[in-house]
Coordinates of C-alpha atoms and ligand atoms in Angstrom, one line a residue:
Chain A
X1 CA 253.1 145.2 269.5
X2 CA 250.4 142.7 268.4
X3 CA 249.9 144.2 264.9
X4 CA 252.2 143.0 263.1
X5 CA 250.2 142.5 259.9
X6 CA 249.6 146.4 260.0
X7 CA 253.3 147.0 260.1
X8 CA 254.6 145.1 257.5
X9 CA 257.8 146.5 255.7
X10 CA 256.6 144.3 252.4
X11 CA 253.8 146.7 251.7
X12 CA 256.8 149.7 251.2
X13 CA 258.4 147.8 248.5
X14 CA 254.8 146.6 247.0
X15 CA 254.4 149.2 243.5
X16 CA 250.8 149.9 244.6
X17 CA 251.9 152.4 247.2
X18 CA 255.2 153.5 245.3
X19 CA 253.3 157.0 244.2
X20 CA 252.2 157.5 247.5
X21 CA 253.9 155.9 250.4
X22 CA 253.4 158.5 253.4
X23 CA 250.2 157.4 254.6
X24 CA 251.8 153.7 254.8
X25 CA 254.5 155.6 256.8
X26 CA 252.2 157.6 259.4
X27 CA 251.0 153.9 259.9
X28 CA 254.6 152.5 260.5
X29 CA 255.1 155.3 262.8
X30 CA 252.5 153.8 265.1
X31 CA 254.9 151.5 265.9
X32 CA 258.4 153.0 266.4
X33 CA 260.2 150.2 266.7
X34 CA 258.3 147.1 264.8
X35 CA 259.9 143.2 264.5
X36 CA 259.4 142.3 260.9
X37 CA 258.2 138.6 259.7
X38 CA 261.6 138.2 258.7
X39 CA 263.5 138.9 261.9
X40 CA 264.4 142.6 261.1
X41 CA 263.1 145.5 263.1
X42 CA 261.5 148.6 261.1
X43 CA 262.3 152.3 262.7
X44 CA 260.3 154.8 261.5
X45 CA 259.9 157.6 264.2
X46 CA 262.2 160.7 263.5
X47 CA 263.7 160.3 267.0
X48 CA 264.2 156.5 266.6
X49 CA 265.9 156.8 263.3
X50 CA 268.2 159.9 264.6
X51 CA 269.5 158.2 267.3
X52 CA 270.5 154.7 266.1
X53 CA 272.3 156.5 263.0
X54 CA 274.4 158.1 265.7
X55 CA 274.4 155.0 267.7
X56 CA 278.3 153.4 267.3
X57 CA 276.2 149.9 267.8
X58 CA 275.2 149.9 264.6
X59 CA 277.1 148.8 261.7
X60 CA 276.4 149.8 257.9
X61 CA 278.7 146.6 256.8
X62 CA 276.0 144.0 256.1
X63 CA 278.6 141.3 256.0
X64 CA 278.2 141.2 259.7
X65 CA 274.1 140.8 259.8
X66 CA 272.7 137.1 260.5
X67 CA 270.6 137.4 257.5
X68 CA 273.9 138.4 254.8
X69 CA 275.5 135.4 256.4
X70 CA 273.3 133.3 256.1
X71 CA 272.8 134.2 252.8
X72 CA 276.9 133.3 252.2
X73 CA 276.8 130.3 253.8
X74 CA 274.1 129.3 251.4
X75 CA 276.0 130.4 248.4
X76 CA 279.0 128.5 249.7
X77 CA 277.3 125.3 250.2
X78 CA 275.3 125.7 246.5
X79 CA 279.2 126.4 245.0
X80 CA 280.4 123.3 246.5
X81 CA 277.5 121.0 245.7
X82 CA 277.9 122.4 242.1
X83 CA 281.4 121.5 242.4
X84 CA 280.9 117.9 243.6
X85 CA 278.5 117.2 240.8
X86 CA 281.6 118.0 238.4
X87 CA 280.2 121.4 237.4
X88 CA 282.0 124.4 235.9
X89 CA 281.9 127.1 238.7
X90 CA 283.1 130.7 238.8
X91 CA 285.4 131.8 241.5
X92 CA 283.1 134.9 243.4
X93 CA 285.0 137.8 242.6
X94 CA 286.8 139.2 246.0
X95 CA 285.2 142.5 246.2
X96 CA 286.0 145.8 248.0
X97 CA 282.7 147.1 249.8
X98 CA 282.4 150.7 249.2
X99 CA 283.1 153.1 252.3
X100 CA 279.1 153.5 252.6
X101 CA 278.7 149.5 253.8
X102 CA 282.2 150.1 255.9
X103 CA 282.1 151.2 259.5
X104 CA 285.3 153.3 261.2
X105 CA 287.9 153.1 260.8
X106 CA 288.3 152.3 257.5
X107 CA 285.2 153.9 256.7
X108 CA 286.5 157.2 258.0
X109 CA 289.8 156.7 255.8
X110 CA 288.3 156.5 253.0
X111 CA 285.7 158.8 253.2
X112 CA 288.4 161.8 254.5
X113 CA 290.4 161.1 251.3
X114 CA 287.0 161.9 249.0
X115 CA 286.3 164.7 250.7
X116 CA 289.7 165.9 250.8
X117 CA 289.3 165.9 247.3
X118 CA 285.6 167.1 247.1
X119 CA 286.6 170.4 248.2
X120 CA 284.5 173.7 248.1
X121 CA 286.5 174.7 245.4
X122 CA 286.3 171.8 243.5
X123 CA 282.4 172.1 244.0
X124 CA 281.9 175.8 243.2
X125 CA 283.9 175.7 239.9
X126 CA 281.2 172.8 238.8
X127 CA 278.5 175.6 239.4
X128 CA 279.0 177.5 235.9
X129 CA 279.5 174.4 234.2
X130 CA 276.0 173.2 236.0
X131 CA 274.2 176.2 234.2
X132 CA 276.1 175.5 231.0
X133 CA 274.4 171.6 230.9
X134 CA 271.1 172.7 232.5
X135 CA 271.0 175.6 229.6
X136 CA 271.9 173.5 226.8
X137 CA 269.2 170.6 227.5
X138 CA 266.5 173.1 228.5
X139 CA 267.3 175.2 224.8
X140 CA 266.5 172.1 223.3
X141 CA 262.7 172.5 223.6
X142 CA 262.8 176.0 222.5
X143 CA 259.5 175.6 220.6
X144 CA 257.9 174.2 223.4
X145 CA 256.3 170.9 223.0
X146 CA 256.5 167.8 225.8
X147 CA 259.6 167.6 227.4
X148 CA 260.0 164.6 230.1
X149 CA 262.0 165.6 233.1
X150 CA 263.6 163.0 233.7
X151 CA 265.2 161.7 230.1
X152 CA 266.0 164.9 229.2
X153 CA 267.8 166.9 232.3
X154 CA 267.1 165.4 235.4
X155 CA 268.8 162.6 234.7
X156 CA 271.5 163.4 232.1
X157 CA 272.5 166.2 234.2
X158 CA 273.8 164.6 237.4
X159 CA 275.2 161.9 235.2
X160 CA 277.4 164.7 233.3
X161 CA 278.6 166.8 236.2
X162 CA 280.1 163.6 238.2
X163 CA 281.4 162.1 235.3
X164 CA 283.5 165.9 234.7
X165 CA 283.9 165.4 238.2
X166 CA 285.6 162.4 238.3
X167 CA 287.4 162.5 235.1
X168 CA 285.0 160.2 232.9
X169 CA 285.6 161.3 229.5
X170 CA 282.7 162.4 227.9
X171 CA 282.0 159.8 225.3
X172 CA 281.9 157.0 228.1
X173 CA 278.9 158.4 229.7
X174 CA 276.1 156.1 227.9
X175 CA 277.4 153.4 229.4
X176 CA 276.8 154.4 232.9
X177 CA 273.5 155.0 232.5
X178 CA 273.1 150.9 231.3
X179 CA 274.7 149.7 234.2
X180 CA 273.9 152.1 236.9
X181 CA 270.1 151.4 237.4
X182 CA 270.7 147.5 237.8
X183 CA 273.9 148.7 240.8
X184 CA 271.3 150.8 242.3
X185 CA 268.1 148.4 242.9
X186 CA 270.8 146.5 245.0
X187 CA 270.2 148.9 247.9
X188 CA 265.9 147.5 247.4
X189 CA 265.6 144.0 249.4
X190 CA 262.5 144.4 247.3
X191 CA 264.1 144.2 244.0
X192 CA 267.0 141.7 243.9
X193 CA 264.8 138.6 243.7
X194 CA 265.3 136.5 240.3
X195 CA 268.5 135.3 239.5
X196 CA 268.0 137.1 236.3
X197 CA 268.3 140.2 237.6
X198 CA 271.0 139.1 240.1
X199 CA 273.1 137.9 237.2
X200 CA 272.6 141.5 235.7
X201 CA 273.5 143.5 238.6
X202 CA 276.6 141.1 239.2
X203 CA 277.7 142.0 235.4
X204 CA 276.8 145.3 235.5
X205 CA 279.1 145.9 238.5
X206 CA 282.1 143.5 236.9
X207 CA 281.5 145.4 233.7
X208 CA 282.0 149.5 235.4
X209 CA 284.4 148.2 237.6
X210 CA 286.5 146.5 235.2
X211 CA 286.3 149.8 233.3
X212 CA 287.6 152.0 236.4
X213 CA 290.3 150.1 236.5
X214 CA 291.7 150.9 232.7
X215 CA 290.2 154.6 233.2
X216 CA 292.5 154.7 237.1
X217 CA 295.5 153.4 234.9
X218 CA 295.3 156.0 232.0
X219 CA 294.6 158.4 235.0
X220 CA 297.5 157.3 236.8
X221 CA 299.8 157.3 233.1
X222 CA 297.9 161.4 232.7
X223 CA 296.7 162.7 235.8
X224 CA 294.2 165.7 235.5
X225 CA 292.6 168.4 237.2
X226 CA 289.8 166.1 238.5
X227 CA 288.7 163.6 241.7
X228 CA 290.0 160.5 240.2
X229 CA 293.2 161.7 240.2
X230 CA 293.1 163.8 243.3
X231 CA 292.0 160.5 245.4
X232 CA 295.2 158.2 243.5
X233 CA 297.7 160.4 244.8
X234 CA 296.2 161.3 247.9
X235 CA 298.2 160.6 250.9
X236 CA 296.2 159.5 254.6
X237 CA 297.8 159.5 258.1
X238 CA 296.0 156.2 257.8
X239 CA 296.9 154.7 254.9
X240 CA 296.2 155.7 250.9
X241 CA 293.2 154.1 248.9
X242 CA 294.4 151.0 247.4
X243 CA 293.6 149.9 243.7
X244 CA 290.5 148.2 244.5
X245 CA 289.4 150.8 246.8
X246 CA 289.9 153.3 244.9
X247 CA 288.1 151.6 242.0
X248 CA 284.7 150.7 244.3
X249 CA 285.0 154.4 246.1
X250 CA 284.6 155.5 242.1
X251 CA 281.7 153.2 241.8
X252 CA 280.1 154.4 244.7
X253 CA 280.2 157.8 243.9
X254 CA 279.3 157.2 240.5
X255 CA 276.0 155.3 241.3
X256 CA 275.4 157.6 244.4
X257 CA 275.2 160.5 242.2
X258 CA 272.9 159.3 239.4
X259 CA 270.2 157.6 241.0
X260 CA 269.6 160.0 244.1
X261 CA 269.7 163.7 242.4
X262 CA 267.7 162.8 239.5
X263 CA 264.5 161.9 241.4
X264 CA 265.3 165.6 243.8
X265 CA 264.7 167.9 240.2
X266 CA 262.1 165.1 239.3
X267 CA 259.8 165.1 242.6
X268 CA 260.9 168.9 242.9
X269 CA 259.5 169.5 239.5
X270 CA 256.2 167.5 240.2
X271 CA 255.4 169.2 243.2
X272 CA 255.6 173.0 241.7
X273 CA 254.1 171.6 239.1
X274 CA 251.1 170.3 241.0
X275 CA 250.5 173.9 242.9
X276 CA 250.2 176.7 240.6
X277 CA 250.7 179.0 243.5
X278 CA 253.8 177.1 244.8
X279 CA 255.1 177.7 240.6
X280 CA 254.5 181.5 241.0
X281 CA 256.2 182.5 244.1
X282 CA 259.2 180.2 243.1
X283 CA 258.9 182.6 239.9
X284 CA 258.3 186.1 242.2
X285 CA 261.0 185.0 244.6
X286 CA 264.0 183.3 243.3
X287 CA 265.9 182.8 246.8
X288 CA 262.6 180.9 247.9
X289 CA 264.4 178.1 246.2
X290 CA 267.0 177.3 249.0
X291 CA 264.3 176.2 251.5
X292 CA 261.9 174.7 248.5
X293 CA 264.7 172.2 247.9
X294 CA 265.3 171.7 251.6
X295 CA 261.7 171.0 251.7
X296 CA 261.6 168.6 249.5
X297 CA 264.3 166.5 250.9
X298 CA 262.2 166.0 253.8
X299 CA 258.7 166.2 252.2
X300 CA 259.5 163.7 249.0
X301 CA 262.9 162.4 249.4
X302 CA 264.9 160.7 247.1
X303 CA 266.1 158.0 249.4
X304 CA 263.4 156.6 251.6
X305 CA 265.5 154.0 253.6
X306 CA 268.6 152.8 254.4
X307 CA 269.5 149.5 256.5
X308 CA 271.9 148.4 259.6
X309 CA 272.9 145.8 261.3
X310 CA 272.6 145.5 265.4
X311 CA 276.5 144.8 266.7
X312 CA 275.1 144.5 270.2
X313 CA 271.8 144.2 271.9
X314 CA 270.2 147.5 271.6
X315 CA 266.8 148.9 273.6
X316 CA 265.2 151.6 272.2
X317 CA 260.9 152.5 272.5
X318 CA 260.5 149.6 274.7
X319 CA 261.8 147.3 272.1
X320 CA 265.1 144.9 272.2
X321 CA 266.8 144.6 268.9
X322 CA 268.7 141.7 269.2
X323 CA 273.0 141.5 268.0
X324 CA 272.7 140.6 264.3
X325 CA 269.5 141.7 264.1
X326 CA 268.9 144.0 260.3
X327 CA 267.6 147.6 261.2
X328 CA 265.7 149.4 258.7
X329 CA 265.7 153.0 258.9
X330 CA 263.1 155.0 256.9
X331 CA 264.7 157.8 256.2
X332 CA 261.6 159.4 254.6
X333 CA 259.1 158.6 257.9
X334 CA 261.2 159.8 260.0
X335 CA 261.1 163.2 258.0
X336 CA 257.3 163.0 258.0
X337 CA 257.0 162.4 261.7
X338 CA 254.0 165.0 263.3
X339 CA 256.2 164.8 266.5
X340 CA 259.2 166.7 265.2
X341 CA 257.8 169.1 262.3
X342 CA 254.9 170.9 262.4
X343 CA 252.0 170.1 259.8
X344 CA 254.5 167.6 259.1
X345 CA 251.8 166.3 255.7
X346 CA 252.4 169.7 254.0
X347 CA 255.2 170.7 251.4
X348 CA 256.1 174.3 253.2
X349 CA 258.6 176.0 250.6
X350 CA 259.9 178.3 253.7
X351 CA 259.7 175.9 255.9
X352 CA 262.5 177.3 258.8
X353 CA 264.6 174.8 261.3
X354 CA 264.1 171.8 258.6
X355 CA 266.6 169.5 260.2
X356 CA 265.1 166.4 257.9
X357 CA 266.5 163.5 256.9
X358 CA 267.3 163.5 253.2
X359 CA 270.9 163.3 253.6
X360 CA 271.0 160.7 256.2
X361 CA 272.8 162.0 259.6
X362 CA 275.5 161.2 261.2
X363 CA 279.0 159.8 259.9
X364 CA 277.7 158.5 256.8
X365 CA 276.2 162.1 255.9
X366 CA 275.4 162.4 252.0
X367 CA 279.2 163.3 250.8
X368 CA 277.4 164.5 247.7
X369 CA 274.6 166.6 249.3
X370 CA 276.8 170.1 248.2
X371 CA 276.8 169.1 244.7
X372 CA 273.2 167.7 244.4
X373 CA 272.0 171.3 246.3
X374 CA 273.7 173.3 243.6
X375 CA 272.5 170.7 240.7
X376 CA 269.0 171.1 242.4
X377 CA 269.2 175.0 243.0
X378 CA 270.1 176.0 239.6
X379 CA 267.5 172.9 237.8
X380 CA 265.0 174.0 239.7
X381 CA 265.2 177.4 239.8
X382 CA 265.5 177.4 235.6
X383 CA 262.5 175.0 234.8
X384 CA 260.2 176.9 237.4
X385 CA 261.6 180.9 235.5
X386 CA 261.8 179.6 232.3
X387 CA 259.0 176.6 231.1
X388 CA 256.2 178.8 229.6
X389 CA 252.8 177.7 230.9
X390 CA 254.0 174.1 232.1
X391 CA 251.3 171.3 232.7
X392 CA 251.9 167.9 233.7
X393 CA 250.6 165.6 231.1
X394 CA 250.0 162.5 233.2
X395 CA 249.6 162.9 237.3
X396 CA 250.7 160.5 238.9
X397 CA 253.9 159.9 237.1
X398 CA 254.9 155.8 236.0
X399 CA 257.5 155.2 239.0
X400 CA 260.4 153.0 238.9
X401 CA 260.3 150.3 241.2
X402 CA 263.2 150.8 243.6
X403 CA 261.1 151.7 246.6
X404 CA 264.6 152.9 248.4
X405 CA 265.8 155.2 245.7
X406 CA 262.6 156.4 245.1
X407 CA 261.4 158.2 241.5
X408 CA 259.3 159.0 238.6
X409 CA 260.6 156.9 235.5
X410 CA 259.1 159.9 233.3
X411 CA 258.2 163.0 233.7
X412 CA 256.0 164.3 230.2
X413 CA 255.0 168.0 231.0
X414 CA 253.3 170.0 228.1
X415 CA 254.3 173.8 227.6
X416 CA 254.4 176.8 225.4
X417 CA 257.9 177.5 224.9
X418 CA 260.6 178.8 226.9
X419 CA 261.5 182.4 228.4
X420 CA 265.4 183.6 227.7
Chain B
X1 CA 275.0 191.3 258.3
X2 CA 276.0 189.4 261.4
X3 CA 276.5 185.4 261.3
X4 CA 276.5 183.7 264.8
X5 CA 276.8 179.7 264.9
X6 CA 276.2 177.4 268.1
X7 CA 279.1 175.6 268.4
X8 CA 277.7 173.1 270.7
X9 CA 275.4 171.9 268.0
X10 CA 277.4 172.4 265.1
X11 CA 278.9 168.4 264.0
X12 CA 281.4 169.5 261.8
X13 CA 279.4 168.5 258.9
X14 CA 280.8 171.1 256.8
X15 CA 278.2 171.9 254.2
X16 CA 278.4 175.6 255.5
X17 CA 281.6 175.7 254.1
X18 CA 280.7 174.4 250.1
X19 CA 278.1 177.7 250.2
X20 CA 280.4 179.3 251.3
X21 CA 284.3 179.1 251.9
X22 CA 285.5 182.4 252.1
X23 CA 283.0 182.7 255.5
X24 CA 283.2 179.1 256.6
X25 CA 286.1 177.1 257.3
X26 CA 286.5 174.2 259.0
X27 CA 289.7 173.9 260.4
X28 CA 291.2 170.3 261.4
X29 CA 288.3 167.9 260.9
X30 CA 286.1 169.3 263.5
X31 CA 286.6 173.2 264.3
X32 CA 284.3 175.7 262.4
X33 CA 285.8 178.9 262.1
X34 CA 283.6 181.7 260.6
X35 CA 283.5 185.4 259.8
X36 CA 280.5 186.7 262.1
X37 CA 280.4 190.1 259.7
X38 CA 280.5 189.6 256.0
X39 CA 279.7 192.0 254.0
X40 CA 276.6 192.4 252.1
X41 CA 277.8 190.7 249.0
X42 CA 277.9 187.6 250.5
X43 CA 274.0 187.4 251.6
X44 CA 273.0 184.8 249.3
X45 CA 275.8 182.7 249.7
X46 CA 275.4 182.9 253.5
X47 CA 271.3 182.1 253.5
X48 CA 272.5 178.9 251.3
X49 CA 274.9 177.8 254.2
X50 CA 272.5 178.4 257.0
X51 CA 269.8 176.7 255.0
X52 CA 271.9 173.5 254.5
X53 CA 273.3 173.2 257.7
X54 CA 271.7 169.8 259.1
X55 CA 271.5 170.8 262.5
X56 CA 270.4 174.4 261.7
X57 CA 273.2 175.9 263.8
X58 CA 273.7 179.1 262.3
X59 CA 271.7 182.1 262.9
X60 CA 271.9 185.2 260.7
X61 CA 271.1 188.6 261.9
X62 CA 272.0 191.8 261.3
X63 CA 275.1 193.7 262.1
X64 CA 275.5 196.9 264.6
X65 CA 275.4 199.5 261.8
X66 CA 272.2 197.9 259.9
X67 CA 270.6 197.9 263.9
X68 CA 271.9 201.6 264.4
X69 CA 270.4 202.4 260.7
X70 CA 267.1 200.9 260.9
X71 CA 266.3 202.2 263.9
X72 CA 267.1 205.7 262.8
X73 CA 265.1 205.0 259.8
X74 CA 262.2 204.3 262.2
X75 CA 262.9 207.6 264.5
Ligands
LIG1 C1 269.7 164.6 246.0 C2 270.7 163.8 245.9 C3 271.2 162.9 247.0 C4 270.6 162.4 248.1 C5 269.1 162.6 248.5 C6 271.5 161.6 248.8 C7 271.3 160.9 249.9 C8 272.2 160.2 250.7 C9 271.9 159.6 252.0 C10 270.6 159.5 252.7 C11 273.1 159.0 252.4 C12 273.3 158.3 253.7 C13 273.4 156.8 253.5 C14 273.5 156.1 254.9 O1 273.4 156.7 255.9 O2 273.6 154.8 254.8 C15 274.1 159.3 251.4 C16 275.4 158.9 251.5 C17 276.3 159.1 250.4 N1 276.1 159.8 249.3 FE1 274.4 160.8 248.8 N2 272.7 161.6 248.1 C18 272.6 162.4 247.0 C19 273.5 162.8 246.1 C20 274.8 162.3 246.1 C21 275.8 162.7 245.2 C22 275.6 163.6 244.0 C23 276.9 162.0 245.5 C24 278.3 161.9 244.8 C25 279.0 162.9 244.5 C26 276.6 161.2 246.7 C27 277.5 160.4 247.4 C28 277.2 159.8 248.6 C29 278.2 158.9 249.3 C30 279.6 158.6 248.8 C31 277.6 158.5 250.4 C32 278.2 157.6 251.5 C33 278.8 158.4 252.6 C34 279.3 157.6 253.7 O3 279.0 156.4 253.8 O4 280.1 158.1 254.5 N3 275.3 161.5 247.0 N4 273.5 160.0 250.4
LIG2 S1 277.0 173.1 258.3 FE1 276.3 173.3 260.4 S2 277.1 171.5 261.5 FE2 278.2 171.7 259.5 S3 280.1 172.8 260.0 FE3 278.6 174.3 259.3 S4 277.6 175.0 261.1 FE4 278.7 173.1 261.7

C-alpha cells in the first residue's frame, strides 16, 4: 500500500509507454486496488474491475464525482468574476449527457430505444454492404505498393457503415472525421489539458451537434429506412428520446463507432503482421478469425479504461473507496490478468472461454460490439487472404496519444499486390 | 449439431442473437430462447454466437444422429 510512486496512473497516459503499456499494467496489478495522488483509486485486477462494473454503487455520471464538481464550481466562480469585471461571457451550453455517462433509469431508457433499433436485422443487412466498402478501398492498391491501415480502411470503414447506419448522407462524412478525434480525447484525463484544446473539443461538439439537429429535422420532414429515424419515432413504456437526447445519443454513437473499431482492424492487423505463422493459419483457416478477433479484444484492446464515480463507501481488496471518490477501471489490465487467463502475455488466436474485457461488462456493454465483430471479421479476414507478401514498414507504429482509446495513427505496410 | 446454453450464466446480453437470429432470440429483455438443433447450415453462424457471448454460456456439441454416425464410422 506504501508504493505509491510505483503505481502511478500518470505513467498510463505518459506517450513513452503508449506502444507498450502491459508491462506498466502487470505492475498496477500488484496493487488491485491503488489511491492515486489525485484522490482517485486505480482498479486493475480482472476480478476487481468485474465486480465494481456490476456493482449498482457505482455511477458512470461524472457530474456526481467530487473531482467534476469541483471542477464546476470553479468554472462558475471564473464566469462570475469575468462577469464582475464587465466581461463578455458565453452562456455554457445546457447539455444532454449521452446514455453512456447516465446511470438507470434513464440510462436504461435510452439505451432500450437504440437497441430496439439496432436490431439483428438491421446489423446483418450492413454485412454485404461491409464487404462492398472493405472491397472497394482494398481494390485500390491493386498494384501493390504501401498502403497505411489506418487512412485507408480501418478508419474510413467504421466511419461509412455508421454513418449508412444512421442516415448520414454520404457527402457529410468528412466532416466527422475533423470533429470526432478532438470529442474522443475527452474520455483521456490525459489529454484535455490546454484550453486550446478544450476550446476545440467544446466547438467540435457544438459544431456535430448543431448539425444533428438540421439532419433529425430533415429526418423527421423524410424519414428512412435507417437508426435515426427508427430512434425519432420510437415509442418507450418510459418515455420517448427527446430532441436533445436524441441528438447527443446520435453523437455518441457516432464517436463510439469511429474511434474504437478503427484501432481493432489496426492492432489486429499489426499483430498478424508481426507473426508470420499467426498470418498463415489465418490464411489456411478462415473461421480461425472468430476467436483471433476475440483475442485481440483482450490481448490489445481498443479501449484500455473507462472511469466511475463511488455513490457510497465501497470496500473491495482491503481497500475503502470513499463516496465521491473517481474509480478508474483498466479495462485492458484486467484482460491481461495471469489470475484469470492462462499465459495471460500471449496473443492465443483459439484462445477458448475468452470472457475479456473489450466490451466492458455489465449494463453499459458495448451496444456496438455486433457491428464492430462483423466490421472486424470481414477487415480482417480480407487483408490477412488477400495482401500479397505484406511487411510492416515501420514496427512500432507512431500512436495517437489518447491512452484510453488506444491506436496506431498509421499503419504503412509494404506488399506485392493483391489476390482476387 | 446440438446447441445447449446455461441459463444461469447467460445476462441477456444478446450478442448470440446479432450472429444469429433465426437460433437466438431473446424474448422480453431478459429470456433467451434458442433452437438446441440447427441444422448444419447454420454452423458458422452458430460458432460466431458462441464465440461472442461474454460470459461464454453456450456450448456446442453434436446432435444424436452425428453421435450415432460417428461412432458407427469408428465400429
Ligand atoms: C471494436 C470496437 C469497439 C470497442 C472495443 C468498444 C468498446 C466499448 C466499451 C468498453 C464500452 C463500455 C463503456 C463503459 O462501460 O463505460 C462501450 C460502450 C458503448 N459502445 Fe462501444 N466499442 C466498439 C464499437 C462500438 C460501435 C461500432 C458503436 C456504435 C454503433 C459503439 C457504441 C457504444 C455505446 C453507445 C456504448 C455505451 C453503452 C452504454 O452506456 O450502455 N461501440 N464500447
Ligand atoms: S450472448 Fe450469451 S449472455 Fe447474451 S443472450 Fe446469448 S447466451 Fe445469453
Amino acid at each position: 500500500m506504501t508504493q505509491k510512486s510505483k503505481i502511478d496512473f500518470k505513467q498510463i497516459l505518459d506517450h513513452s509507454h503508449i506502444a507498450n503499456p502491459y508491462p506498466l499494467y502487470a505492475q498496477f496489478r500488484e496493487t488491485p486496488v491503488a489511491l492515486q495522488e489525485d484522490g482517485s483509486y486505480l482498479v486493475s485486477t480482472y476480478n476487481e474491475v468485474v465486480s465494481l462494473l456490476h456493482d449498482p454503487r457505482i455511477s458512470s455520471d461524472m457530474r456526481k464525482s467530487d473531482a467534476q464538481k469541483r471542477f464546476m464550481q470553479q468554472a462558475k466562480q471564473k464566469r462570475e468574476e469575468m462577469i464582475a469585471q464587465g466581461q463578455q461571457v458565453e452562456e455554457p451550453e445546457e447539455i444532454v449527457p449521452a446514455f453512456i455517462f447516465q446511470d438507470p433509469p434513464n440510462h436504461d431508457r435510452l439505451r432500450r430505444i437504440v437497441t430496439s433499433q439496432l436490431t439483428p436485422e438491421r446489423v446483418e443487412n450492413m454485412s454485404s454492404h461491409i464487404e462492398q466498402i472493405v472491397k472497394e478501398h482494398l481494390d485500390k492498391h491493386a498494384q501493390g505498393g504501401q498502403i497505411d491501415i489506418v487512412d485507408d480502411l480501418a478508419y474510413p470503414l467504421p466511419v461509412t457503415v455508421i454513418c449508412q447506419l444512421l442516415g448520414v448522407p454520404r457527402e457529410d462524412e468528412a466532416q466527422f472525421h475533423a470533429w470526432a478525434e478532438p470529442l474522443a480525447s475527452v474520455l483521456d484525463p490525459g489529454q484535455v489539458q490546454t484550453e486550446e484544446q478544450q476550446k476545440q473539443i467544446m466547438q467540435a461538439g457544438r459544431q456535430m451537434r448543431e448539425y444533428m439537429g438540421q439532419l433529425l429535422q430533415k429526418l423527421k420532414a423524410q424519414p428512412g429506412d435507417n437508426l435515426l429515424s427508427g430512434m425519432m419515432a420510437a415509442d418507450d413504456i418510459d418515455g420517448a428520446m427527446s430532441p436533445r437526447e436524441l441528438i447527443s445519443t446520435a453523437v455518441l454513437l457516432l464517436i463510439a463507432g469511429h474511434e474504437t473499431t478503427v484501432n481493432l482492424i489496426t492492432n489486429g492487423t499489426l499483430a498478424m503482421l508481426r507473426s508470420p505463422e499467426l498470418l498463415e493459419r489465418l490464411r489456411q483457416d478462415p473461421e480461425l478469425i472468430i476467436t483471433y478477433v476475440e483475442e485481440l479484444l483482450r490481448y490489445d484492446p481498443p479501449v484500455h479504461f473507462r472511469t466511475r464515480t463511488a455513490l457510497a463507501d465501497i470496500q473491495i481488496a482491503g481497500t475503502t473507496i470513499p463516496q465521491g471518490a473517481t474509480i478508474i477501471l483498466v479495462l485492458a489490465s484486467g484482460s491481461h490478468d495471469g489470475q484469470r487467463f492462462e499465459r495471460s502475455e500471449e496473443l492465443i488466436p483459439d484462445r477458448q472461454g475468452n470472457e475479456h474485457l473489450g466490451f466492458g461488462s455489465g449494463l453499459h456493454y458495448c451496444v456496438g460490439a455486433p457491428l464492430a465483430r462483423v466490421e472486424a471479421h470481414i477487415a480482417l479476414g480480407e487483408i490477412s487472404r488477400r495482401l500479397i507478401e505484406p511487411k510492416l514498414a515501420l514496427d512500432p507504429p507512431p500512436y495517437r496519444d489518447n491512452a484510453a482509446l488506444r491506436g496506431p495513427r498509421h499503419l504503412p505496410v509494404n506488399f506485392k499486390g493483391l489476390r482476387s | 449439431m446440438r446447441i445447449s446454453v446455461d441459463l444461469n450464466r447467460c445476462q441477456g446480453y444478446g450478442q448470440c442473437c446479432f450472429a444469429d437470429p433465426s437460433v437466438f432470440k431473446l424474448r422480453g429483455e431478459e429470456v433467451l430462447e434458442f433452437d438446441p438443433a440447427p441444422g448444419d447450415e447454420h454452423r458458422l453462424k452458430v460458432i460466431r454466437a458462441a464465440k461472442a457471448c461474454p460470459v461464454q454460456a453456450i456450448y456446442i456439441g453434436e446432435s444424436y444422429e452425428e453421435q450415432e454416425e460417428r461412432s458407427h464410422r469408428h465400429e
